[in-house]
Short mmCIF file of C-alpha atoms in Angstrom, two decimals:
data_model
loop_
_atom_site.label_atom_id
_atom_site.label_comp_id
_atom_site.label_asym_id
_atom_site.label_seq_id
_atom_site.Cartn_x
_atom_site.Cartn_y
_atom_site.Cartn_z
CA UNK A 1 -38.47 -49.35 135.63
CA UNK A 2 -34.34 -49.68 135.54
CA UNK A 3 -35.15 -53.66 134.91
CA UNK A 4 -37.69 -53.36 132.07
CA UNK A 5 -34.70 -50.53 130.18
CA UNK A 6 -32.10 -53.27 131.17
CA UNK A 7 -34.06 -56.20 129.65
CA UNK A 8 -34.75 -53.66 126.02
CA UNK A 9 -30.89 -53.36 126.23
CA UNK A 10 -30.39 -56.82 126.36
CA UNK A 11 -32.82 -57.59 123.42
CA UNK A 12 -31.51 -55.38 121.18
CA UNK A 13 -28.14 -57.20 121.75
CA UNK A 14 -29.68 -60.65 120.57
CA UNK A 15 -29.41 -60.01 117.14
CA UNK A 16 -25.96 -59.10 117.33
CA UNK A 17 -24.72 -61.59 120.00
CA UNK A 18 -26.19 -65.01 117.53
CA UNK A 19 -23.82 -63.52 114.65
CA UNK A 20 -21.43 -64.03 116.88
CA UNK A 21 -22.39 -66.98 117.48
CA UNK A 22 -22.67 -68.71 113.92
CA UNK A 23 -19.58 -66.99 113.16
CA UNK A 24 -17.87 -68.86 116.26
CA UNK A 25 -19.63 -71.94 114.66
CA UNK A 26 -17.93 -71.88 111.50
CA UNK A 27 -14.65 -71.20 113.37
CA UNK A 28 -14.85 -74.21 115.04
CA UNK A 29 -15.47 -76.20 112.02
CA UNK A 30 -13.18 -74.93 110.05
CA UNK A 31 -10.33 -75.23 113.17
CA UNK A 32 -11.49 -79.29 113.26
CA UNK A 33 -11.66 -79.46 109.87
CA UNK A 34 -7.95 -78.00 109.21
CA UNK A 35 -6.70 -81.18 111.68
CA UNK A 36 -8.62 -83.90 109.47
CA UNK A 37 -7.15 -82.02 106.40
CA UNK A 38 -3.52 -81.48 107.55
CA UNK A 39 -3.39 -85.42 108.08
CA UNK A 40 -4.70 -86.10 104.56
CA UNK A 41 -2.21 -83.44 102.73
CA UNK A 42 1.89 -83.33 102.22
CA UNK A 43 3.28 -82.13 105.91
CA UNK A 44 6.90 -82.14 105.22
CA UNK A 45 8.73 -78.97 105.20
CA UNK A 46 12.43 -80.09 103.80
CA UNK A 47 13.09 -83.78 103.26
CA UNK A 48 13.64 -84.77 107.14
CA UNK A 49 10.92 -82.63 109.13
CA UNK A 50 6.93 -83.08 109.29
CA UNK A 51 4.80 -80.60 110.68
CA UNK A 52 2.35 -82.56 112.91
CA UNK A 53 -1.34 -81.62 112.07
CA UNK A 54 -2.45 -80.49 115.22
CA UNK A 55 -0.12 -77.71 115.46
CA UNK A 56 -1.47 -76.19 111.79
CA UNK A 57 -3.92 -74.08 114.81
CA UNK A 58 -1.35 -72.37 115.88
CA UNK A 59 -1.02 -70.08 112.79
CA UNK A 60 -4.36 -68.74 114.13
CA UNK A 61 -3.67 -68.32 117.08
CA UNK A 62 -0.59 -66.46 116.08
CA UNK A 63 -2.26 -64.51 113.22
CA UNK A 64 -4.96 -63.28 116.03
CA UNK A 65 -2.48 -62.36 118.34
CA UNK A 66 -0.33 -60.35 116.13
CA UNK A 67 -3.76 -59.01 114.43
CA UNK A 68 -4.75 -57.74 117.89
CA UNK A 69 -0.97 -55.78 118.72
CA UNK A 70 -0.88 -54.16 115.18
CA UNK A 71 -4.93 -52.98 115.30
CA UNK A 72 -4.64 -52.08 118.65
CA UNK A 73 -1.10 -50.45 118.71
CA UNK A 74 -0.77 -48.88 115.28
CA UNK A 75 -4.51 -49.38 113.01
CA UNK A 76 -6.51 -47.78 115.92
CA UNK A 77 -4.26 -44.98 116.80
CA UNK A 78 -3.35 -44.05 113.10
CA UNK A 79 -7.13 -44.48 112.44
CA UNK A 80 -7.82 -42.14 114.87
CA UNK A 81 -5.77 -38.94 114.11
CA UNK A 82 -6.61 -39.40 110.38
CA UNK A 83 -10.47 -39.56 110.42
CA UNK A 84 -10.54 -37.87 113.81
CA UNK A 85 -12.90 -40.77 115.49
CA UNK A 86 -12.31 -43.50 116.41
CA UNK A 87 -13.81 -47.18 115.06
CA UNK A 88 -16.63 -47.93 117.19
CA UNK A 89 -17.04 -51.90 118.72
CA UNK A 90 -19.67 -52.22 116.28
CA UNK A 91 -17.50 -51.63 113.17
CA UNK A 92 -14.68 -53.87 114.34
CA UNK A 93 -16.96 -56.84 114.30
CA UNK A 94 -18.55 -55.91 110.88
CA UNK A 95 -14.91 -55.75 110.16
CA UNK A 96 -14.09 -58.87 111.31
CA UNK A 97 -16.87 -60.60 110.17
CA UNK A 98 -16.10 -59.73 106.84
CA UNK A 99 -12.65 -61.00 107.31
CA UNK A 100 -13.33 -63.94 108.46
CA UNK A 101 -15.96 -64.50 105.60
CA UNK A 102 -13.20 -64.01 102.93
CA UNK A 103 -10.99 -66.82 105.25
CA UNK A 104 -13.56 -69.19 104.99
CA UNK A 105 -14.20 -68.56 101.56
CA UNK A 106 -10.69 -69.36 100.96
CA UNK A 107 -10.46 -72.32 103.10
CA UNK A 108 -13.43 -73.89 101.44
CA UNK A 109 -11.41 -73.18 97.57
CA UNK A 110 -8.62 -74.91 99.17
CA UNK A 111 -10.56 -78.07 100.13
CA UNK A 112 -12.39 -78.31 96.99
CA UNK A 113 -9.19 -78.29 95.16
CA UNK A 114 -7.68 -80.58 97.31
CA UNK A 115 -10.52 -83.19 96.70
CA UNK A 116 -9.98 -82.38 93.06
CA UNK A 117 -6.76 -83.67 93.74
CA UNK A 118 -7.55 -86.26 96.03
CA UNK A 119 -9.86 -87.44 92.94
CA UNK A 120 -7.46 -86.79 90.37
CA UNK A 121 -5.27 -89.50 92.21
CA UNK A 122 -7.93 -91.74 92.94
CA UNK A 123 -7.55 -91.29 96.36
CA UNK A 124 -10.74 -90.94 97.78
CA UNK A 125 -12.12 -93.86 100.18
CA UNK A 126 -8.64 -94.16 101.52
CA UNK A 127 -7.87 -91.97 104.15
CA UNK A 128 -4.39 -93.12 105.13
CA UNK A 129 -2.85 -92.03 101.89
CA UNK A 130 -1.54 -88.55 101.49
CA UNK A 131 -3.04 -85.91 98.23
CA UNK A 132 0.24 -84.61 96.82
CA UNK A 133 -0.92 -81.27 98.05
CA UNK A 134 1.30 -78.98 100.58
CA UNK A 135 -0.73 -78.53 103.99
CA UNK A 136 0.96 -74.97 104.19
CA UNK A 137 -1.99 -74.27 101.72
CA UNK A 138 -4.07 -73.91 105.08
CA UNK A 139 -2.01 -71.36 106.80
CA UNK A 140 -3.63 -68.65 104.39
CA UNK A 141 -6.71 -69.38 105.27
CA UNK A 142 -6.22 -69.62 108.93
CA UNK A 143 -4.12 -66.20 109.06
CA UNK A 144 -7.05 -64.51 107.46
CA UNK A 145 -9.37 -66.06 109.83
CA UNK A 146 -6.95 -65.15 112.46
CA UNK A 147 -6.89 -61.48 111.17
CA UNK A 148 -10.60 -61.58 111.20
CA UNK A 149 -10.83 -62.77 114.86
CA UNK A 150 -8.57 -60.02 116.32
CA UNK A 151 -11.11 -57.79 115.12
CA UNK A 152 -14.29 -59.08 115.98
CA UNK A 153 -13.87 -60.38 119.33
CA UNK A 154 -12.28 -57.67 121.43
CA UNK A 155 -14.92 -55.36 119.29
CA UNK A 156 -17.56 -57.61 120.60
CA UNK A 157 -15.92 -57.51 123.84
CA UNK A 158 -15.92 -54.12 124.26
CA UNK A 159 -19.49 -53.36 122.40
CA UNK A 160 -20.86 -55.95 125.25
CA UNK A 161 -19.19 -53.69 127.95
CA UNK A 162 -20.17 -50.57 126.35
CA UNK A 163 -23.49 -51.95 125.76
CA UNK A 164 -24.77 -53.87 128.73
CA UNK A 165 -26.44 -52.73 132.02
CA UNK A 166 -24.29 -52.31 134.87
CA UNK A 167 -26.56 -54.73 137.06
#
């Protein structure tokens, strides 16, 4: 009897679990897509320093660890004594999802108007010249995507712990 109510449990998680996976999907896009972009688009910060491509993932990373430290030391807590409850897992990762949507939204308005100006330029077909186009563009997308992760995955973390059988 305890295994059939654990394998119900674990169905009703499916739903929820493949959001999480499509959304992890378009993260992972978007993260290799940011490299490929970053090499195409105007690195230099000052007239002497370039800001290697790669390291454009590390404003996500950042933005997600901050994200996590404010939500969890001064969102949750303030949350809490003002509506007297706290935010469920579930409604960080709505949260979060919706975030992240409105990151990737913004990341794909960035790379259509950088294509605009990559055609503008007549650029296109050659993919060692650089668009005239800052690559610091990308960090607002990528902190809003960041802000979107430190919601959704320790929600979905703790809604999986909450959620799951013990066995």
């Amino acid at each position: 009897m305890e295994e059939v109510e654990d394998l119900k449990t674990l169905i009703r998680i499916i739903p929820l679990w493949s959001t999480g996976i499509f959304l992890g999907i378009s993260i992972g896009n978007f993260s290799s897509l940011v490299t490929l972009q970053a090499l195409t688009m105007d690195r230099y910060l000052g007239p002497h320093f370039k800001i290697p491509a790669g390291t454009f993932l590390l404003f996500n990373f950042l933005a997600t660890v901050i994200s996590i430290l404010i939500v969890d030391r001064f969102l949750l807590p303030t949350w809490r004594n003002l509506a007297r409850r706290t935010l469920t897992p579930l409604q960080r990762i709505g949260i979060g999802h919706i975030i992240t949507i409105f990151g990737l939204v913004g990341a794909a308005l960035i790379e259509s108007k950088r294509l605009h100006v990559a055609r503008t330029h007549h650029l296109m077909g050659q993919p060692s010249l650089v668009v005239s186009m800052s690559a610091l563009w990308l960090v607002v997308p990528l902190g809003i995507v960041g802000i979107g992760e430190g919601f959704h995955f320790p929600g979905s973390v703790g809604l999986y712990y909450q959620e799951f059988p013990k066995s």
